[in-house]
């Protein structure tokens, strides 16, 4: 199409659309494949900020956590070939955890398709990045003419945010960024802003769910991240308090209810506490909201540990019917937005009698659960006062939890530290403790904390990450300095890929290989000096070996409002025990640290 005076090019249309959608930031890394897009961002730098990072996956993890904190999708930019090939790990992470962001990936010029130009993936199909990310994102769009861009960008945005959200790739050949596209950009208010996917459940289903909840003797509500990101936390609390039903959560649902609320049970998982697992597996009715029953939430689906379905009668509510009855049979499965469903249930309760009776009859069940809680608390008590060096991991999690103010955002990485944190932190808000539960890529927390800080500039943002993952992604130090982000990294340094070494110890008779870091001459545990690395980047860095020093250092870091790294020497020989189990098929299953298998 000839470029008339009023024409916008492909890059300008994409950027203008992002501005219209009020996207405040794009995170990414340059390459020859996306300089056309950068040029369009340059023109609009007053309206949208471009953040340049040092590894593409960092950009993706930042966009992901930005959404988890700020509730707004952002975008990433990566070049053709290797630049975009560094992104799929972050796409998959967001895809499996249902987090939207728009990935604008560059590709080779359309005029060179299938000629094997520099960085073209061409041997199966021309410019074939879409095949690379097929399994890693919700949808890929690849406009191959300028005038295809407006449609692609508005459809990409819609696919990303509607239904079950997820990341979408907009793969743009080099020439299309600079090719004439349109005189006007699609308007969100015409195409996307007025679409609601807050569908309610079938009204008969709502009445049936209420019947079941009112008749239940031992009900439990189980919540996943659908409650958090669906903005349903306040309504969840209303329902739980009105019917006095205790609330347990999956790791992704952590924070959907204040963990100190009397009705809060805790985490259902291999390493979840007794009162949560035991109440969930002995419940007569389980109301599951926006949760998908993965293996780690469900004790690998072995009956009697996390759940016993049936005889427990499951009511499963989710926006995505694919997740209903994937792993457990349902007494009632309802496709609905969780918040709308809760509104429906609360309205239905207004028209019912006998609510007071139902709530009173709950006293016995709640008393029984308090008994479980006391037993569990006695079991875990010693770890809170252990003063060993290296620091006892339970104590480390507890000290971090104690020091963080209520508005802090803690972004965990993947590994044994995450298991300790989800068991021993007591989050009060939906975004107090953020982790990845679907894909679990190392680096998620190391990098994601930067996205959290962009989304919440005034709140303390802390990453607790393994030594393995920190070293993998240490480039974040520079990004914190370049963008003046006062993030804190607590490197949980156990001189090992400890979660994996724990599996070799637990399942393979201690045949350890390739899971710890040692000095070749002395054989002693080895790691680079992470605190010195931080200082070399212009960031405060300290080492701690004792629990009290860890809390002191964290207080100082919080007070400094500057980027900070605390390298904490933490014991590696323990795993957090719980009342559930995890099976590695072929190798066996773990044993619960407390209680046994429930047989109805
Ligand atoms: C990118 C990536 N590579 C490998 C893994 C497999 N893996 C899961 S946890 C883990 C160990 C992580 O070590 P570290 O960061 O030190 O955390 P720790 O378990 O010691 O707390 C590994 C290798 C992964 N999840 N992601
Ligand atoms: Mg480690």
XYZ file of C-alpha atoms and ligand atoms in Angstrom:
627
model
C 0.000 0.000 0.000
C 1.460 3.431 -0.876
C 2.384 5.505 2.139
C 0.137 8.607 2.071
C 0.717 11.495 4.399
C -1.902 10.442 6.913
C -0.895 6.837 6.980
C 0.395 5.121 10.091
C 2.848 2.284 9.624
C 2.513 -1.127 11.281
C 4.718 -0.213 14.237
C 2.808 3.015 14.797
C -0.526 1.215 14.775
C 0.638 -1.301 17.375
C 2.098 1.379 19.625
C -0.935 3.625 19.228
C -3.207 0.725 20.106
C -1.175 -0.002 23.241
C -1.395 3.669 24.221
C -5.154 3.589 23.691
C -5.343 0.525 25.923
C -3.418 2.594 28.501
C -0.451 0.251 28.588
C 2.115 2.147 30.651
C 5.204 0.044 29.891
C 6.718 -2.216 27.302
C 9.544 -4.445 28.484
C 12.026 -5.964 26.080
C 15.342 -6.196 24.333
C 16.454 -4.877 20.960
C 17.647 -6.641 17.829
C 17.734 -5.792 14.152
C 14.335 -7.449 13.894
C 12.526 -4.911 16.043
C 14.208 -1.577 15.420
C 11.156 -0.552 13.398
C 9.018 -1.127 16.462
C 11.476 0.741 18.688
C 11.252 3.635 16.276
C 7.485 3.769 16.765
C 7.987 3.626 20.542
C 10.505 6.444 20.289
C 7.881 8.741 18.787
C 5.436 8.025 21.586
C 7.847 7.995 24.493
C 5.741 10.553 26.357
C 2.762 8.182 26.284
C 4.345 4.787 26.863
C 7.619 3.941 28.583
C 10.099 1.542 27.055
C 12.115 -0.554 29.494
C 15.209 -2.292 28.158
C 16.438 -5.407 29.986
C 19.401 -7.774 29.703
C 17.634 -11.057 28.941
C 14.340 -11.503 27.104
C 12.882 -13.876 29.679
C 13.307 -11.106 32.245
C 11.006 -8.929 30.138
C 8.384 -11.672 30.061
C 8.560 -12.335 33.800
C 8.283 -8.595 34.459
C 5.190 -8.296 32.272
C 3.731 -11.304 34.067
C 4.203 -10.003 37.589
C 3.213 -6.486 36.549
C -0.207 -7.940 35.772
C -0.404 -9.988 38.963
C 0.143 -6.810 40.966
C -1.335 -4.057 38.820
C -4.146 -5.989 37.121
C -3.234 -4.479 33.725
C -1.652 -6.323 30.807
C 1.540 -4.849 29.356
C 3.614 -5.790 26.328
C 7.067 -7.107 25.522
C 9.280 -6.575 22.483
C 11.893 -9.012 21.261
C 13.837 -9.329 18.038
C 13.651 -12.045 15.382
C 15.384 -15.406 15.851
C 17.363 -15.808 19.081
C 15.939 -12.712 20.788
C 12.444 -14.088 20.613
C 13.706 -17.621 21.230
C 14.631 -16.423 24.721
C 10.997 -15.592 25.423
C 9.017 -18.871 25.352
C 9.929 -19.775 28.939
C 8.125 -16.643 30.094
C 5.240 -17.159 27.681
C 4.686 -20.663 28.997
C 4.874 -19.467 32.566
C 2.146 -16.914 31.965
C 0.105 -19.281 29.826
C -0.086 -21.992 32.463
C -0.833 -19.454 35.205
C -3.430 -17.645 33.030
C -1.677 -14.284 32.997
C -2.022 -12.025 29.941
C 0.665 -10.036 28.180
C 1.153 -9.117 24.529
C 4.464 -10.321 23.095
C 5.452 -8.337 20.034
C 8.095 -10.478 18.356
C 10.069 -9.441 15.300
C 10.560 -11.689 12.304
C 12.441 -11.627 8.992
C 11.155 -9.429 6.135
C 8.262 -10.916 4.156
C 10.299 -10.388 0.961
C 12.858 -12.818 2.349
C 10.464 -15.499 3.599
C 11.724 -18.975 2.836
C 15.113 -17.849 1.568
C 16.952 -18.688 4.751
C 17.836 -15.115 5.605
C 19.759 -14.348 8.798
C 17.818 -15.738 11.786
C 14.913 -17.130 9.763
C 13.492 -20.455 10.955
C 12.651 -21.791 7.509
C 13.291 -25.506 7.196
C 9.760 -26.642 7.983
C 7.886 -23.500 7.089
C 8.723 -19.884 6.350
C 9.326 -17.430 9.222
C 8.195 -20.138 11.581
C 8.291 -18.568 15.029
C 4.555 -19.262 15.365
C 5.262 -23.016 15.411
C 7.914 -22.488 18.060
C 5.446 -20.965 20.497
C 2.319 -22.875 19.575
C 2.237 -24.785 22.840
C 3.440 -21.795 24.861
C 0.773 -19.157 24.428
C -2.924 -18.691 23.893
C -2.689 -17.642 20.229
C -0.215 -16.315 17.660
C -1.008 -13.652 15.066
C 1.332 -13.002 12.136
C 0.260 -10.129 9.878
C 2.171 -10.280 6.600
C 0.995 -6.977 5.097
C 0.834 -3.588 6.747
C -2.913 -3.370 6.306
C -3.324 -6.618 8.295
C -1.894 -5.041 11.437
C -4.988 -3.213 12.752
C -7.079 -6.381 12.708
C -4.272 -8.465 14.188
C -3.605 -6.096 17.063
C -7.218 -5.691 18.135
C -7.909 -9.414 17.855
C -4.707 -10.274 19.703
C -5.702 -7.989 22.550
C -9.185 -9.444 22.735
C -7.976 -13.031 22.754
C -5.509 -12.169 25.492
C -7.974 -10.642 27.950
C -11.247 -12.474 27.359
C -12.327 -15.806 28.790
C -9.402 -17.414 30.551
C -6.641 -14.818 30.092
C -3.246 -15.717 28.687
C -0.284 -14.356 26.758
C -0.659 -13.742 23.031
C 2.095 -13.355 20.451
C 1.954 -10.737 17.713
C 4.717 -11.844 15.347
C 5.625 -9.033 12.982
C 7.943 -9.368 9.980
C 10.618 -6.687 9.758
C 9.120 -4.754 6.857
C 5.631 -4.669 8.340
C 6.677 -2.388 11.177
C 7.478 0.257 8.558
C 4.843 -0.556 5.960
C 1.737 1.595 5.559
C -0.992 0.080 7.682
C -3.972 2.373 8.204
C -5.036 5.947 8.696
C -6.537 5.107 12.053
C -5.915 2.660 14.813
C -8.757 0.448 16.018
C -10.432 1.952 19.070
C -10.589 -0.157 22.212
C -13.961 1.365 23.052
C -15.340 -0.054 19.818
C -13.694 -3.445 19.833
C -12.622 -4.581 23.263
C -13.510 -2.279 26.121
C -17.188 -3.224 26.193
C -16.845 -6.989 26.185
C -17.665 -8.694 29.463
C -16.736 -12.278 30.168
C -18.082 -12.174 33.681
C -20.608 -14.848 32.860
C -22.734 -16.187 35.663
C -23.535 -19.817 36.308
C -26.706 -21.531 35.178
C -29.353 -20.307 37.724
C -30.502 -23.860 38.488
C -26.909 -24.739 39.227
C -26.656 -21.816 41.636
C -29.749 -22.989 43.532
C -28.362 -26.514 43.659
C -25.008 -25.286 44.949
C -26.765 -23.349 47.701
C -28.832 -26.422 48.622
C -25.677 -28.471 48.936
C -23.849 -25.857 51.006
C -26.789 -25.404 53.398
C -27.183 -29.145 53.908
C -23.458 -29.797 54.360
C -22.101 -30.861 57.743
C -18.420 -30.508 56.923
C -18.111 -27.996 54.069
C -14.813 -26.540 52.885
C -14.198 -23.837 50.296
C -11.046 -24.317 48.217
C -9.819 -21.266 46.323
C -7.317 -20.830 43.509
C -6.008 -17.837 41.690
C -9.279 -17.329 39.825
C -10.497 -15.738 43.054
C -7.488 -13.427 43.310
C -7.203 -12.272 39.723
C -10.949 -12.372 39.212
C -11.293 -9.714 41.925
C -13.494 -12.004 44.003
C -11.674 -11.894 47.346
C -14.182 -9.593 49.057
C -17.151 -11.710 47.976
C -15.394 -14.890 49.015
C -15.045 -13.453 52.500
C -18.721 -12.512 52.545
C -19.802 -16.028 51.666
C -17.372 -17.716 54.059
C -18.445 -15.536 56.981
C -22.127 -15.719 56.216
C -22.197 -19.520 56.196
C -19.166 -19.954 58.448
C -17.380 -22.191 55.995
C -13.607 -22.566 56.393
C -11.423 -21.612 53.430
C -8.375 -23.511 52.189
C -6.259 -22.549 49.188
C -4.006 -23.886 46.485
C -0.553 -22.299 46.329
C -1.839 -20.039 43.546
C -4.815 -19.033 45.694
C -2.584 -17.891 48.561
C -3.770 -14.533 49.856
C -7.312 -14.770 48.471
C -8.357 -14.615 52.119
C -6.282 -13.052 54.901
C -4.332 -16.033 56.208
C -4.897 -14.853 59.789
C -8.668 -14.908 59.483
C -10.203 -17.485 61.875
C -11.821 -19.280 58.926
C -8.531 -19.491 57.009
C -7.244 -23.071 56.951
C -4.052 -22.807 54.934
C -2.488 -24.473 51.964
C -3.703 -27.750 50.564
C -0.623 -29.502 49.180
C 2.081 -32.029 49.931
C 3.576 -29.508 52.313
C 0.298 -28.004 53.460
C -0.647 -28.025 57.133
C -2.709 -30.750 58.719
C -5.831 -28.656 59.299
C -6.001 -27.703 55.611
C -5.351 -31.135 54.117
C -7.358 -33.008 56.730
C -10.383 -30.738 56.527
C -10.276 -30.878 52.729
C -10.009 -34.661 52.571
C -12.732 -35.264 55.155
C -15.143 -32.599 53.865
C -18.587 -33.748 52.806
C -18.972 -30.847 50.356
C -16.056 -29.060 48.720
C -16.742 -25.807 46.899
C -13.788 -25.284 44.536
C -13.512 -21.784 43.063
C -11.112 -20.900 40.235
C -8.735 -23.709 41.078
C -7.524 -26.481 38.802
C -6.471 -29.398 41.038
C -2.916 -29.836 39.799
C -0.769 -32.623 41.271
C 0.917 -30.457 43.852
C -2.391 -29.195 45.202
C -3.865 -32.678 45.169
C -1.138 -34.905 46.641
C -0.682 -36.327 43.135
C -4.406 -37.221 43.135
C -3.823 -40.105 45.553
C -7.100 -40.329 47.475
C -7.046 -39.699 51.206
C -4.203 -37.194 51.403
C -5.425 -33.867 50.033
C -8.865 -34.912 48.783
C -11.177 -37.887 48.923
C -13.489 -37.237 45.988
C -15.809 -39.150 46.073
C -17.281 -39.519 48.711
C -16.640 -35.778 49.113
C -19.128 -34.069 46.813
C -17.332 -31.570 44.639
C -18.824 -28.309 43.365
C -16.316 -27.006 40.847
C -16.714 -23.479 39.458
C -14.341 -22.174 36.788
C -14.372 -19.794 33.825
C -12.730 -22.534 31.762
C -14.861 -25.672 31.446
C -11.746 -27.571 30.335
C -10.567 -27.533 33.934
C -13.831 -28.905 35.332
C -13.776 -32.686 35.769
C -10.225 -32.877 34.444
C -9.033 -34.736 37.521
C -12.005 -35.273 39.830
C -15.623 -36.204 39.166
C -18.066 -33.456 40.038
C -21.346 -33.511 41.902
C -21.875 -30.122 40.279
C -19.675 -28.423 37.691
C -20.434 -24.827 36.781
C -18.794 -22.717 34.138
C -18.786 -19.169 35.498
C -16.732 -16.214 36.444
C -16.039 -16.755 40.118
C -17.003 -13.266 41.241
C -20.290 -13.326 39.378
C -20.990 -16.782 40.770
C -20.365 -15.526 44.314
C -22.769 -12.611 43.704
C -25.360 -15.109 42.519
C -24.891 -17.299 45.579
C -25.084 -14.363 47.978
C -28.285 -13.162 46.288
C -29.773 -16.665 46.436
C -28.975 -16.842 50.152
C -31.002 -13.647 50.692
C -34.085 -15.580 49.636
C -33.449 -18.641 51.805
C -34.524 -19.445 55.364
C -32.532 -21.382 57.881
C -29.193 -19.650 57.301
C -28.680 -19.033 60.981
C -29.223 -22.744 61.655
C -26.681 -23.697 59.025
C -24.125 -21.315 60.461
C -24.727 -22.532 64.047
C -24.527 -26.176 63.067
C -21.045 -25.382 61.811
C -19.722 -24.908 65.336
C -18.874 -28.592 65.781
C -16.983 -28.775 62.484
C -15.041 -25.604 63.199
C -14.191 -26.886 66.697
C -12.895 -30.125 65.253
C -10.739 -28.162 62.823
C -9.367 -26.054 65.677
C -8.222 -29.335 67.228
C -6.343 -30.216 64.017
C -4.811 -26.770 64.015
C -3.554 -27.118 67.592
C -1.976 -30.495 66.820
C -0.245 -29.074 63.762
C 0.969 -25.959 65.576
C 2.574 -28.114 68.271
C 4.275 -30.171 65.559
C 5.861 -27.183 63.804
C 6.678 -25.151 66.928
C 10.367 -26.179 67.295
C 11.377 -24.823 63.862
C 10.390 -21.280 64.837
C 12.966 -21.047 67.584
C 15.810 -22.984 65.991
C 18.855 -20.716 66.023
C 21.253 -22.780 63.946
C 23.722 -21.492 61.391
C 23.261 -22.031 58.459
C 19.806 -20.674 59.162
C 16.985 -23.168 59.621
C 14.768 -22.687 56.540
C 11.543 -22.551 58.552
C 13.068 -19.878 60.719
C 14.232 -17.975 57.623
C 10.732 -17.968 56.126
C 9.290 -16.929 59.468
C 11.761 -14.058 59.971
C 11.092 -12.725 56.468
C 7.350 -12.955 57.067
C 7.615 -11.175 60.422
C 9.653 -8.263 59.107
C 7.687 -7.522 55.941
C 5.039 -4.832 56.363
C 1.472 -5.614 55.403
C 1.709 -3.892 52.043
C 4.894 -5.685 50.966
C 4.916 -7.810 47.831
C 6.984 -10.962 48.099
C 7.782 -12.636 44.781
C 9.167 -16.120 45.206
C 11.303 -17.999 42.753
C 11.085 -21.766 42.131
C 12.711 -24.300 44.417
C 12.711 -25.531 47.956
C 12.607 -21.959 49.287
C 9.216 -21.557 47.585
C 7.906 -24.595 49.441
C 9.024 -23.107 52.738
C 7.546 -19.702 51.956
C 4.111 -20.951 50.959
C 3.914 -22.908 54.175
C 5.282 -20.396 56.656
C 4.365 -16.951 55.333
C 1.059 -15.446 56.397
C -0.048 -13.240 53.521
C -2.835 -10.795 54.167
C -3.607 -9.585 50.674
C -4.128 -11.261 47.301
C -0.779 -9.965 46.043
C 1.277 -10.419 49.229
C 2.955 -13.629 48.070
C 3.382 -14.275 44.360
C 4.707 -17.506 42.877
C 4.564 -19.568 39.702
C 2.717 -22.852 39.995
C 2.094 -24.013 36.433
C 5.385 -23.948 34.518
C 7.698 -23.092 37.412
C 10.621 -21.518 35.552
C 13.684 -20.585 37.589
C 14.097 -16.825 37.288
C 10.416 -16.010 37.664
C 10.920 -14.384 41.054
C 14.412 -13.016 40.415
C 13.073 -11.005 37.470
C 9.391 -10.753 38.342
C 10.084 -8.533 41.329
C 11.122 -5.787 38.908
C 7.688 -5.938 37.299
C 6.086 -5.797 40.748
C 8.024 -2.637 41.553
C 6.940 -0.968 38.309
C 3.323 -1.811 39.136
C 3.567 -0.659 42.750
C 6.307 1.972 43.004
C 5.447 2.835 46.605
C 5.257 -0.678 47.999
C 8.204 -2.729 49.247
C 8.962 -5.412 46.654
C 11.086 -8.352 47.725
C 12.247 -11.381 45.795
C 13.195 -14.484 47.706
C 15.117 -16.634 45.268
C 17.432 -19.610 45.172
C 21.168 -19.235 44.662
C 20.779 -21.332 41.500
C 18.163 -19.060 39.986
C 19.827 -15.837 41.076
C 23.078 -16.746 39.354
C 21.120 -17.738 36.251
C 19.515 -14.291 36.061
C 21.977 -11.955 37.768
C 21.591 -9.414 34.969
C 18.618 -8.032 36.888
C 21.065 -6.171 39.137
C 21.839 -3.801 36.284
C 18.192 -3.285 35.420
C 17.347 -2.319 39.006
C 20.075 0.319 38.875
C 19.196 1.600 35.414
C 15.538 2.122 36.335
C 16.094 3.086 39.943
C 13.984 0.254 41.342
C 14.384 -0.233 45.100
C 13.816 -3.977 44.963
C 15.301 -6.349 47.490
C 16.661 -9.788 46.655
C 17.008 -12.255 49.480
C 19.188 -14.959 47.960
C 18.286 -18.168 49.776
C 21.779 -19.545 49.460
C 21.991 -23.268 50.122
C 24.850 -23.887 47.668
C 22.713 -26.268 45.646
C 19.838 -26.869 43.342
C 18.511 -28.055 46.622
C 14.977 -29.012 45.689
C 16.331 -31.436 43.089
C 19.074 -32.745 45.334
C 16.349 -33.391 47.892
C 14.666 -35.678 45.349
C 17.904 -37.603 44.788
C 18.137 -38.029 48.526
C 14.502 -38.919 49.045
C 13.831 -41.136 46.032
C 17.205 -42.319 44.719
C 19.080 -43.354 47.825
C 21.233 -40.248 47.887
C 22.894 -40.801 44.493
C 23.679 -37.115 44.097
C 24.979 -35.755 40.827
C 24.911 -32.314 39.258
C 22.790 -30.805 42.013
C 25.251 -28.920 44.202
C 28.012 -26.372 43.750
C 31.505 -27.218 45.012
C 34.993 -25.855 44.788
C 37.169 -28.198 42.696
C 40.146 -28.113 45.067
C 38.603 -28.129 48.504
C 35.286 -29.786 47.712
C 33.692 -27.180 49.957
C 30.367 -25.627 49.005
C 31.022 -22.929 46.434
C 29.135 -19.989 44.996
C 30.230 -16.632 43.694
C 30.054 -13.902 46.312
C 26.576 -12.616 45.479
C 26.774 -9.675 47.879
C 29.984 -8.531 46.192
C 28.347 -9.015 42.800
C 25.583 -6.697 43.914
C 28.078 -4.133 45.143
C 29.935 -4.322 41.839
C 26.662 -3.312 40.198
C 26.232 -0.381 42.568
C 23.732 -2.146 44.833
C 24.034 -2.666 48.561
C 24.948 -6.269 49.330
C 25.338 -8.065 52.665
C 25.897 -11.602 53.908
C 24.004 -13.157 56.819
C 24.401 -16.497 58.594
C 21.997 -16.241 61.515
C 18.256 -15.753 61.726
C 18.449 -12.543 63.761
C 20.882 -11.043 61.247
C 18.546 -11.909 58.425
C 15.701 -9.921 59.979
C 18.047 -7.060 60.806
C 19.362 -6.944 57.247
C 15.858 -7.033 55.809
C 14.779 -4.147 58.041
C 17.765 -2.132 56.891
C 17.058 -2.964 53.259
C 13.416 -1.894 53.589
C 14.430 1.347 55.277
C 16.995 2.191 52.602
C 14.453 2.377 49.742
C 17.342 1.458 47.460
C 18.045 -1.774 45.617
C 19.540 -4.291 48.019
C 20.779 -7.855 48.039
C 20.884 -10.042 51.122
C 22.835 -13.242 50.675
C 21.494 -15.577 53.353
C 23.263 -18.794 54.224
C 20.385 -21.184 54.722
C 20.404 -24.875 55.603
C 19.708 -27.287 52.761
C 19.129 -30.552 54.546
C 15.458 -30.167 55.391
C 12.317 -30.174 53.319
C 9.138 -28.637 54.653
C 6.976 -31.482 55.892
C 3.221 -31.435 55.530
C 0.127 -33.546 55.726
C 0.024 -34.387 52.018
C 2.292 -36.331 49.679
C 3.809 -36.071 46.193
C 4.369 -38.964 43.854
C 7.086 -39.285 41.251
C 5.608 -42.138 39.224
C 8.040 -45.034 39.048
C 10.079 -43.772 41.978
C 7.405 -43.847 44.650
C 5.713 -41.298 46.819
C 6.748 -39.227 49.779
C 5.328 -39.914 53.237
C 3.273 -37.304 55.056
C 5.275 -35.689 57.827
C 2.153 -35.496 59.946
C -0.941 -37.692 60.044
C -1.651 -40.479 57.610
C -3.939 -41.427 54.833
C -7.614 -40.850 55.475
C -9.881 -43.776 54.726
C -13.570 -42.980 54.942
C 14.756 -22.822 34.045
C 14.620 -24.006 34.917
N 15.584 -24.956 34.887
C 15.486 -26.048 35.686
C 14.412 -26.209 36.515
C 14.301 -27.442 37.413
N 14.477 -27.007 38.795
C 13.433 -26.791 39.619
S 13.878 -26.242 41.114
C 15.499 -26.329 40.719
C 16.562 -25.977 41.711
C 16.615 -24.529 41.920
O 17.764 -24.232 42.678
P 17.811 -22.894 43.485
O 17.452 -21.767 42.596
O 19.108 -22.786 44.178
O 16.614 -23.080 44.533
P 16.546 -24.113 45.793
O 15.744 -25.300 45.360
O 17.933 -24.485 46.169
O 15.837 -23.335 46.849
C 15.675 -26.755 39.414
C 16.998 -26.955 38.760
C 13.423 -25.205 36.498
N 12.323 -25.278 37.239
N 13.567 -24.118 35.701
Mg 19.677 -23.378 46.069
